[in-house]
Coordinates of N, CA, C and O in Angstrom, one line a residue:
M30 N 84.9 78.6 90.9 CA 85.8 78.6 92.0 C 87.2 78.4 91.6 O 87.6 77.6 90.5
A31 N 88.0 79.3 92.3 CA 89.5 79.3 92.1 C 90.2 78.0 92.3 O 89.8 77.3 93.2
P32 N 91.2 77.8 91.7 CA 92.0 76.4 92.0 C 92.4 76.4 93.4 O 92.7 77.4 94.0
S33 N 92.7 75.3 94.0 CA 92.9 75.3 95.4 C 94.4 75.9 95.6 O 94.6 76.4 96.8
N34 N 95.2 76.0 94.5 CA 96.7 76.4 94.7 C 96.5 77.9 94.7 O 97.7 78.7 94.7
A35 N 95.5 78.6 94.2 CA 95.5 80.0 94.1 C 95.4 80.8 95.3 O 95.0 80.3 96.3
K36 N 96.1 81.8 95.3 CA 96.2 82.8 96.5 C 94.9 83.3 96.9 O 94.1 83.7 95.9
P37 N 94.4 83.4 98.1 CA 93.2 84.1 98.5 C 93.3 85.6 97.9 O 94.6 86.2 98.1
R38 N 92.2 86.2 97.6 CA 92.4 87.5 97.1 C 91.5 88.4 97.8 O 90.5 88.3 98.5
I39 N 92.1 89.7 98.1 CA 91.5 90.8 98.7 C 91.9 92.1 97.7 O 92.9 92.2 97.3
V40 N 90.7 92.7 97.2 CA 90.8 93.9 96.4 C 90.4 95.3 97.3 O 89.3 95.2 97.8
I41 N 91.2 96.1 97.4 CA 91.0 97.4 98.0 C 90.5 98.4 97.1 O 91.3 98.8 96.1
E42 N 89.2 98.8 97.1 CA 88.7 99.8 96.4 C 88.6 101.2 96.9 O 88.0 101.3 98.0
S43 N 89.2 102.3 96.3 CA 89.0 103.6 96.6 C 87.8 104.1 96.1 O 87.5 103.7 94.8
V44 N 87.0 104.9 96.7 CA 85.8 105.5 96.1 C 85.9 106.9 96.0 O 86.6 107.5 96.8
P45 N 84.8 107.7 95.6 CA 84.8 109.2 95.6 C 84.9 109.7 97.0 O 85.5 110.7 97.2
N46 N 84.3 109.1 97.9 CA 84.4 109.7 99.3 C 85.7 109.2 100.1 O 86.0 108.0 100.1
P47 N 86.7 110.1 100.1 CA 87.9 109.7 100.7 C 87.9 109.2 102.1 O 89.0 108.5 102.5
E48 N 86.8 109.1 102.8 CA 86.8 108.6 104.2 C 86.4 107.1 104.1 O 86.3 106.5 105.2
C49 N 86.0 106.6 102.9 CA 85.4 105.3 102.8 C 86.5 104.5 101.9 O 87.1 105.0 101.0
R50 N 86.4 103.2 102.3 CA 87.2 102.1 101.3 C 86.4 100.9 101.3 O 85.8 100.6 102.5
L51 N 86.4 100.2 100.2 CA 85.9 98.9 100.3 C 86.9 97.8 100.1 O 87.9 97.9 99.4
F52 N 86.6 96.6 100.9 CA 87.6 95.6 100.9 C 86.7 94.4 100.4 O 86.0 93.8 100.9
H53 N 87.0 94.0 99.1 CA 86.4 92.9 98.4 C 87.2 91.7 98.9 O 88.5 91.7 98.6
T54 N 86.6 90.5 99.3 CA 87.2 89.3 99.4 C 86.8 88.3 98.6 O 85.5 88.2 98.1
A55 N 87.5 87.3 98.1 CA 87.2 86.1 97.6 C 86.8 85.0 98.3 O 86.7 83.7 97.9
Y56 N 86.3 85.4 99.5 CA 85.8 84.3 100.5 C 84.9 85.0 101.4 O 84.8 86.2 101.5
R57 N 83.9 84.2 101.8 CA 82.8 84.7 102.5 C 83.0 85.2 103.9 O 83.9 84.7 104.8
I58 N 82.6 86.5 104.1 CA 82.9 87.1 105.6 C 81.5 87.4 106.3 O 81.7 87.9 107.4
S59 N 80.4 87.3 105.7 CA 79.1 87.5 106.3 C 78.1 86.5 105.7 O 78.1 86.1 104.6
D60 N 77.1 86.2 106.6 CA 75.9 85.4 106.2 C 74.8 86.2 105.8 O 73.9 85.7 105.4
Y61 N 74.9 87.5 105.9 CA 73.7 88.3 105.6 C 74.0 89.2 104.4 O 75.1 89.7 104.0
S62 N 72.9 89.7 103.6 CA 73.2 90.5 102.4 C 73.9 91.7 102.6 O 74.7 92.2 101.9
I63 N 73.4 92.5 103.8 CA 74.2 93.9 104.1 C 73.7 94.3 105.4 O 72.5 94.2 105.7
L64 N 74.6 94.6 106.1 CA 74.3 95.3 107.5 C 75.3 96.3 107.8 O 76.3 96.2 107.4
H65 N 74.8 97.4 108.6 CA 75.4 98.5 109.0 C 75.7 98.5 110.4 O 74.8 98.2 111.2
F66 N 76.9 99.0 110.8 CA 77.3 98.9 112.2 C 78.1 100.4 112.5 O 78.9 100.7 111.6
S67 N 77.8 101.0 113.5 CA 78.6 102.1 113.9 C 79.4 101.7 114.9 O 79.1 100.9 115.9
A68 N 80.7 102.3 115.0 CA 81.6 102.1 116.1 C 81.4 103.0 117.1 O 81.2 104.3 116.8
P69 N 81.6 102.7 118.3 CA 81.7 101.3 118.8 C 80.6 100.4 118.8 O 79.4 101.1 118.9
I70 N 80.7 99.1 118.8 CA 79.6 98.2 118.8 C 78.7 98.4 120.1 O 79.4 98.5 121.1
Q71 N 77.4 98.4 120.2 CA 76.7 98.5 121.2 C 76.0 97.2 121.5 O 75.7 96.4 120.7
D72 N 75.3 97.3 122.7 CA 74.4 96.1 123.1 C 73.3 95.7 122.2 O 72.9 94.8 121.8
Y73 N 72.7 96.9 121.6 CA 71.6 96.8 120.8 C 71.9 96.2 119.3 O 71.2 95.9 118.4
N74 N 73.2 96.1 119.2 CA 73.5 95.4 117.8 C 73.7 93.8 117.9 O 74.0 93.2 116.8
E75 N 73.4 93.2 119.0 CA 73.4 91.9 119.1 C 72.7 91.0 118.2 O 73.1 90.0 117.7
R76 N 71.4 91.4 117.8 CA 70.7 90.7 116.8 C 71.3 90.8 115.5 O 71.5 89.8 114.9
D77 N 71.7 92.0 115.0 CA 72.4 92.2 113.9 C 73.7 91.4 113.7 O 74.1 90.7 112.7
L78 N 74.4 91.4 114.9 CA 75.7 90.5 114.9 C 75.5 88.9 114.7 O 76.1 88.3 114.0
R79 N 74.2 88.6 115.3 CA 73.8 87.2 115.1 C 73.5 87.0 113.5 O 73.9 85.9 113.0
D80 N 72.8 88.0 112.8 CA 72.5 87.7 111.4 C 73.6 87.7 110.5 O 73.5 86.8 109.5
V81 N 74.9 88.4 110.9 CA 76.0 88.2 109.9 C 76.6 86.9 110.3 O 77.8 86.7 109.3
G82 N 76.4 86.2 111.2 CA 77.1 84.7 111.4 C 78.2 84.9 112.4 O 78.6 86.1 112.6
E83 N 78.7 83.8 112.8 CA 79.9 83.8 113.7 C 81.1 84.5 113.1 O 81.8 85.3 113.7
I84 N 81.5 84.3 111.9 CA 82.7 85.0 111.2 C 82.5 86.4 111.1 O 83.2 87.1 111.3
G85 N 81.3 86.9 110.4 CA 80.9 88.1 110.4 C 80.8 88.9 111.6 O 81.3 90.1 111.6
A86 N 80.3 88.4 112.7 CA 80.3 89.1 113.9 C 81.5 89.4 114.5 O 81.9 90.4 115.0
S87 N 82.5 88.2 114.4 CA 83.8 88.5 115.0 C 84.6 89.5 114.2 O 85.2 90.4 114.9
L88 N 84.4 89.6 112.8 CA 85.2 90.6 112.0 C 84.6 91.9 112.4 O 85.4 93.0 112.6
T89 N 83.4 92.1 112.4 CA 82.6 93.5 112.6 C 83.2 94.0 114.0 O 83.7 95.0 114.1
I90 N 83.2 93.1 115.0 CA 83.6 93.5 116.3 C 85.0 94.0 116.3 O 85.4 95.0 116.9
E91 N 86.0 93.2 115.7 CA 87.3 93.5 115.5 C 87.5 94.8 114.7 O 88.3 95.7 115.2
I92 N 86.8 95.0 113.7 CA 87.0 96.3 112.9 C 86.6 97.5 113.7 O 87.2 98.5 113.6
C93 N 85.4 97.3 114.2 CA 84.8 98.3 114.9 C 85.7 98.8 116.1 O 85.5 99.9 116.7
A94 N 86.5 97.8 116.7 CA 87.4 98.0 117.8 C 88.7 98.9 117.3 O 89.4 99.4 118.3
I95 N 88.9 99.0 116.1 CA 90.1 99.7 115.5 C 89.9 101.2 115.7 O 89.0 101.8 115.3
G96 N 90.8 101.9 116.4 CA 90.6 103.4 116.6 C 90.9 104.1 115.4 O 91.5 103.7 114.4
G97 N 89.8 104.9 115.0 CA 89.6 105.5 113.8 C 88.6 105.1 112.9 O 88.0 105.8 111.9
V98 N 88.1 103.8 113.1 CA 86.9 103.5 112.3 C 85.6 103.9 112.9 O 85.3 103.9 114.1
S99 N 84.8 104.4 112.0 CA 83.5 105.0 112.3 C 82.3 104.2 112.2 O 81.3 104.3 112.8
E100 N 82.4 103.5 111.1 CA 81.3 102.7 110.7 C 81.7 101.5 109.6 O 82.7 101.7 109.0
V101 N 80.9 100.6 109.7 CA 81.2 99.4 108.8 C 79.9 98.9 108.1 O 78.8 98.9 108.9
F102 N 79.9 98.7 106.8 CA 78.8 97.9 106.2 C 79.5 96.6 105.8 O 80.5 96.5 105.3
I103 N 78.9 95.4 106.0 CA 79.4 94.2 105.8 C 78.3 93.4 104.9 O 77.2 93.4 105.1
K104 N 78.9 92.9 103.8 CA 78.2 91.9 103.0 C 78.9 90.6 102.9 O 80.1 90.5 103.3
P105 N 78.4 89.7 102.1 CA 79.0 88.3 102.2 C 80.6 88.3 101.5 O 81.4 87.6 102.2
F106 N 80.8 89.2 100.6 CA 82.3 89.2 100.2 C 82.8 90.6 100.1 O 83.6 90.9 99.3
E107 N 82.3 91.6 100.9 CA 82.6 93.1 101.0 C 82.6 93.5 102.3 O 81.6 93.4 103.0
L108 N 83.7 94.3 102.7 CA 83.6 95.1 103.9 C 83.8 96.6 103.5 O 84.7 96.8 102.7
H109 N 82.8 97.5 103.7 CA 82.8 98.9 103.6 C 83.2 99.5 104.8 O 82.4 99.3 105.7
V110 N 84.2 100.4 104.9 CA 84.8 100.8 106.2 C 84.8 102.5 105.8 O 85.4 102.9 105.0
T111 N 84.3 103.0 106.9 CA 84.3 104.5 107.0 C 85.3 105.1 108.0 O 85.1 104.5 109.2
K112 N 86.2 105.8 107.8 CA 87.0 106.3 108.9 C 86.8 107.6 109.4 O 86.1 108.4 108.7
A113 N 87.2 108.2 110.6 CA 87.0 109.3 111.0 C 88.0 110.3 110.5 O 89.1 110.0 110.0
L114 N 87.8 111.6 110.2 CA 88.6 112.5 109.7 C 90.0 112.6 110.1 O 90.9 112.9 109.3
A115 N 90.4 112.5 111.4 CA 91.6 112.6 111.8 C 92.6 111.6 111.6 O 93.7 111.7 112.0
F116 N 92.0 110.5 111.0 CA 92.9 109.3 110.7 C 93.1 109.2 109.3 O 92.5 109.7 108.4
E117 N 94.4 108.5 109.1 CA 94.7 108.2 107.5 C 94.5 106.8 107.2 O 94.8 105.9 108.0
W118 N 94.4 106.6 105.9 CA 94.3 105.2 105.5 C 95.5 104.3 105.6 O 95.5 103.2 106.0
N119 N 96.7 105.1 105.6 CA 98.0 104.3 105.7 C 98.1 103.8 107.2 O 98.9 102.9 107.5
E120 N 97.4 104.4 108.0 CA 97.5 103.9 109.6 C 96.5 103.0 109.7 O 96.7 101.8 110.5
L121 N 95.3 102.8 109.0 CA 94.3 101.9 109.2 C 94.4 100.7 108.2 O 94.0 99.6 108.8
E122 N 94.6 100.8 107.1 CA 94.6 99.7 106.1 C 95.4 98.5 106.6 O 94.9 97.4 106.5
P123 N 96.6 98.7 107.2 CA 97.2 97.5 107.6 C 96.6 96.6 108.8 O 96.4 95.4 108.8
Q124 N 96.0 97.3 109.6 CA 95.0 96.7 110.7 C 93.8 96.1 110.0 O 93.5 94.8 110.6
L125 N 93.2 96.6 109.1 CA 92.1 96.0 108.4 C 92.4 94.9 107.7 O 91.8 93.8 107.7
I126 N 93.6 94.9 107.0 CA 93.9 93.8 106.1 C 94.3 92.5 107.0 O 94.0 91.3 106.8
E127 N 95.1 92.9 108.1 CA 95.3 91.9 109.2 C 94.1 91.2 109.7 O 94.2 89.9 109.8
R128 N 93.1 91.9 110.0 CA 91.9 91.3 110.4 C 91.1 90.4 109.3 O 90.6 89.3 109.6
L129 N 91.3 90.9 108.2 CA 90.6 90.1 107.0 C 91.5 88.8 106.8 O 91.0 87.7 106.5
V130 N 92.8 88.8 107.0 CA 93.6 87.6 106.8 C 93.3 86.7 108.0 O 93.2 85.5 107.8
A131 N 93.1 87.3 109.2 CA 92.7 86.4 110.4 C 91.4 85.7 110.2 O 91.3 84.6 110.5
T132 N 90.5 86.5 109.6 CA 89.1 86.0 109.4 C 89.3 84.8 108.3 O 88.6 83.7 108.5
Y133 N 90.1 85.0 107.2 CA 90.2 83.8 106.4 C 90.8 82.7 106.9 O 90.3 81.5 106.9
N134 N 91.7 82.8 107.9 CA 92.4 81.7 108.5 C 91.4 81.1 109.5 O 91.3 79.7 109.5
R135 N 90.6 81.7 110.1 CA 89.6 81.1 111.0 C 88.6 80.3 110.1 O 88.1 79.3 110.5
T136 N 88.1 80.8 109.0 CA 87.2 80.4 108.1 C 87.6 79.1 107.5 O 86.9 78.1 107.4
M137 N 88.9 79.2 107.0 CA 89.5 78.0 106.3 C 90.3 77.0 107.1 O 90.9 76.1 106.7
E138 N 90.5 77.4 108.3 CA 91.3 76.7 109.3 C 92.7 76.6 108.8 O 93.2 75.4 108.6
S139 N 93.2 77.7 108.5 CA 94.6 77.7 107.9 C 95.4 78.6 108.7 O 95.0 79.2 109.6
K140 N 96.7 78.8 108.3 CA 97.7 79.6 108.9 C 98.4 80.5 108.1 O 99.7 80.6 108.1
L141 N 97.8 81.1 107.1 CA 98.4 81.9 106.1 C 98.7 83.2 106.6 O 98.2 83.7 107.7
T142 N 99.8 83.8 106.2 CA 100.3 85.2 106.4 C 100.0 86.1 105.3 O 99.5 85.7 104.2
L143 N 100.2 87.4 105.6 CA 100.0 88.4 104.6 C 100.5 88.1 103.2 O 99.9 88.3 102.1
V144 N 101.9 87.5 103.1 CA 102.5 87.2 101.8 C 101.8 86.0 101.0 O 102.0 85.9 99.8
D145 N 100.8 85.3 101.7 CA 100.1 84.3 101.1 C 98.8 84.8 100.3 O 98.2 84.1 99.6
F146 N 98.7 86.1 100.4 CA 97.5 86.8 99.8 C 97.7 87.5 98.6 O 98.8 88.1 98.4
D147 N 96.9 87.5 97.6 CA 96.9 88.4 96.4 C 96.2 89.5 96.7 O 94.9 89.7 96.8
I148 N 96.7 90.5 97.1 CA 96.2 91.9 97.5 C 96.3 93.0 96.4 O 97.5 93.2 95.9
S149 N 95.3 93.5 95.8 CA 95.3 94.5 94.8 C 94.5 95.6 95.1 O 93.7 95.6 96.0
R150 N 94.8 96.7 94.3 CA 93.9 98.0 94.4 C 93.1 98.4 93.3 O 93.7 98.1 92.2
R151 N 92.1 98.9 93.4 CA 91.2 99.4 92.4 C 91.0 100.9 92.8 O 90.3 101.1 93.8
D152 N 91.1 101.8 91.9 CA 90.9 103.3 92.2 C 89.9 103.7 91.4 O 89.9 103.9 90.2
N153 N 88.6 103.9 92.0 CA 87.3 104.5 91.3 C 87.0 105.9 91.5 O 86.0 106.4 91.2
R154 N 88.0 106.5 92.2 CA 87.8 107.9 92.4 C 87.8 108.9 91.2 O 86.9 109.7 90.9
S155 N 88.8 108.6 90.3 CA 89.0 109.7 89.3 C 87.8 109.5 88.2 O 87.4 110.6 87.6
R156 N 87.5 108.3 87.7 CA 86.4 108.0 86.8 C 85.2 108.7 87.3 O 84.4 109.5 86.6
L157 N 84.5 108.4 88.4 CA 83.4 109.1 89.0 C 83.5 110.7 89.1 O 82.6 111.3 88.8
Q158 N 84.8 111.0 89.5 CA 84.9 112.6 89.7 C 84.9 113.2 88.3 O 84.2 114.3 88.2
S159 N 85.3 112.7 87.2 CA 85.3 113.2 85.8 C 83.9 113.1 85.3 O 83.5 114.0 84.8
E160 N 83.1 112.0 85.7 CA 81.7 112.0 85.3 C 80.9 113.2 86.1 O 80.1 113.8 85.4
D161 N 81.2 113.5 87.2 CA 80.5 114.5 88.0 C 80.8 115.9 87.2 O 80.0 116.8 87.1
F162 N 82.0 115.9 86.8 CA 82.5 117.2 86.1 C 82.0 117.4 84.8 O 81.5 118.5 84.3
L163 N 82.2 116.3 84.1 CA 81.9 116.4 82.6 C 80.6 115.9 82.2 O 80.1 116.3 80.9
G164 N 79.9 115.1 83.0 CA 78.7 114.5 82.7 C 79.1 113.1 82.0 O 80.0 113.0 81.5
S165 N 78.1 112.1 82.1 CA 78.4 110.8 81.8 C 78.7 110.7 80.2 O 79.5 109.9 79.8
Q166 N 78.2 111.5 79.4 CA 78.3 111.3 78.0 C 79.9 111.8 77.7 O 80.4 111.1 76.7
E167 N 80.2 112.9 78.2 CA 81.6 113.4 77.9 C 82.6 112.3 78.3 O 83.6 112.1 77.9
T168 N 82.3 111.7 79.6 CA 83.4 110.7 80.0 C 83.2 109.5 79.1 O 84.3 109.0 78.8
D169 N 82.1 109.1 78.5 CA 82.2 108.0 77.5 C 83.0 108.4 76.4 O 83.7 107.5 75.7
K170 N 83.0 109.6 75.8 CA 83.9 110.0 74.8 C 85.3 110.0 75.2 O 86.1 109.5 74.3
L171 N 85.7 110.2 76.4 CA 86.9 110.0 76.9 C 87.5 108.7 76.8 O 88.5 108.2 76.4
D172 N 86.5 107.8 77.2 CA 86.8 106.2 77.2 C 86.7 105.7 75.5 O 87.4 104.8 75.4
N173 N 86.0 106.3 74.8 CA 85.7 105.7 73.5 C 85.7 107.1 72.5 O 84.7 107.5 72.3
P174 N 86.9 107.4 72.0 CA 87.0 108.6 71.2 C 86.1 108.6 69.9 O 85.8 109.6 69.2
S175 N 85.7 107.4 69.5 CA 84.9 107.3 68.2 C 83.4 107.7 68.4 O 82.6 108.0 67.3
L176 N 83.1 108.1 69.6 CA 81.8 108.6 70.0 C 81.5 110.0 69.5 O 82.3 110.9 69.7

């Protein structure tokens, strides 16, 4: 467990599919192992929304209401978002991060703002793309020239 004076953390991960982003949190956002939702949320999603818990349901509904979000996978510490082709991440990310900050504040009963968070990025696109092109053994040689 992180010290109480540590900033809450969000890691934004880019993946090989440019229409998807992962948002990892150091705080629980769902009570269920993994659930999938397509935007917009429909009445038949009611049971699944109960399964992700109050915080997860609220976050999922808010995220799916953002124009340009086409689907969401939610896990206890991860939000996987797929966007529609006509939208750009620089348009959507600020709204997604705003919702994650609001979720933290509801969960922890705090009033933190964006500057109170440790937000970092991880880019996993290039490594996986080079594995696809070179094969995993060749990529291992790039990472470890002694092979």
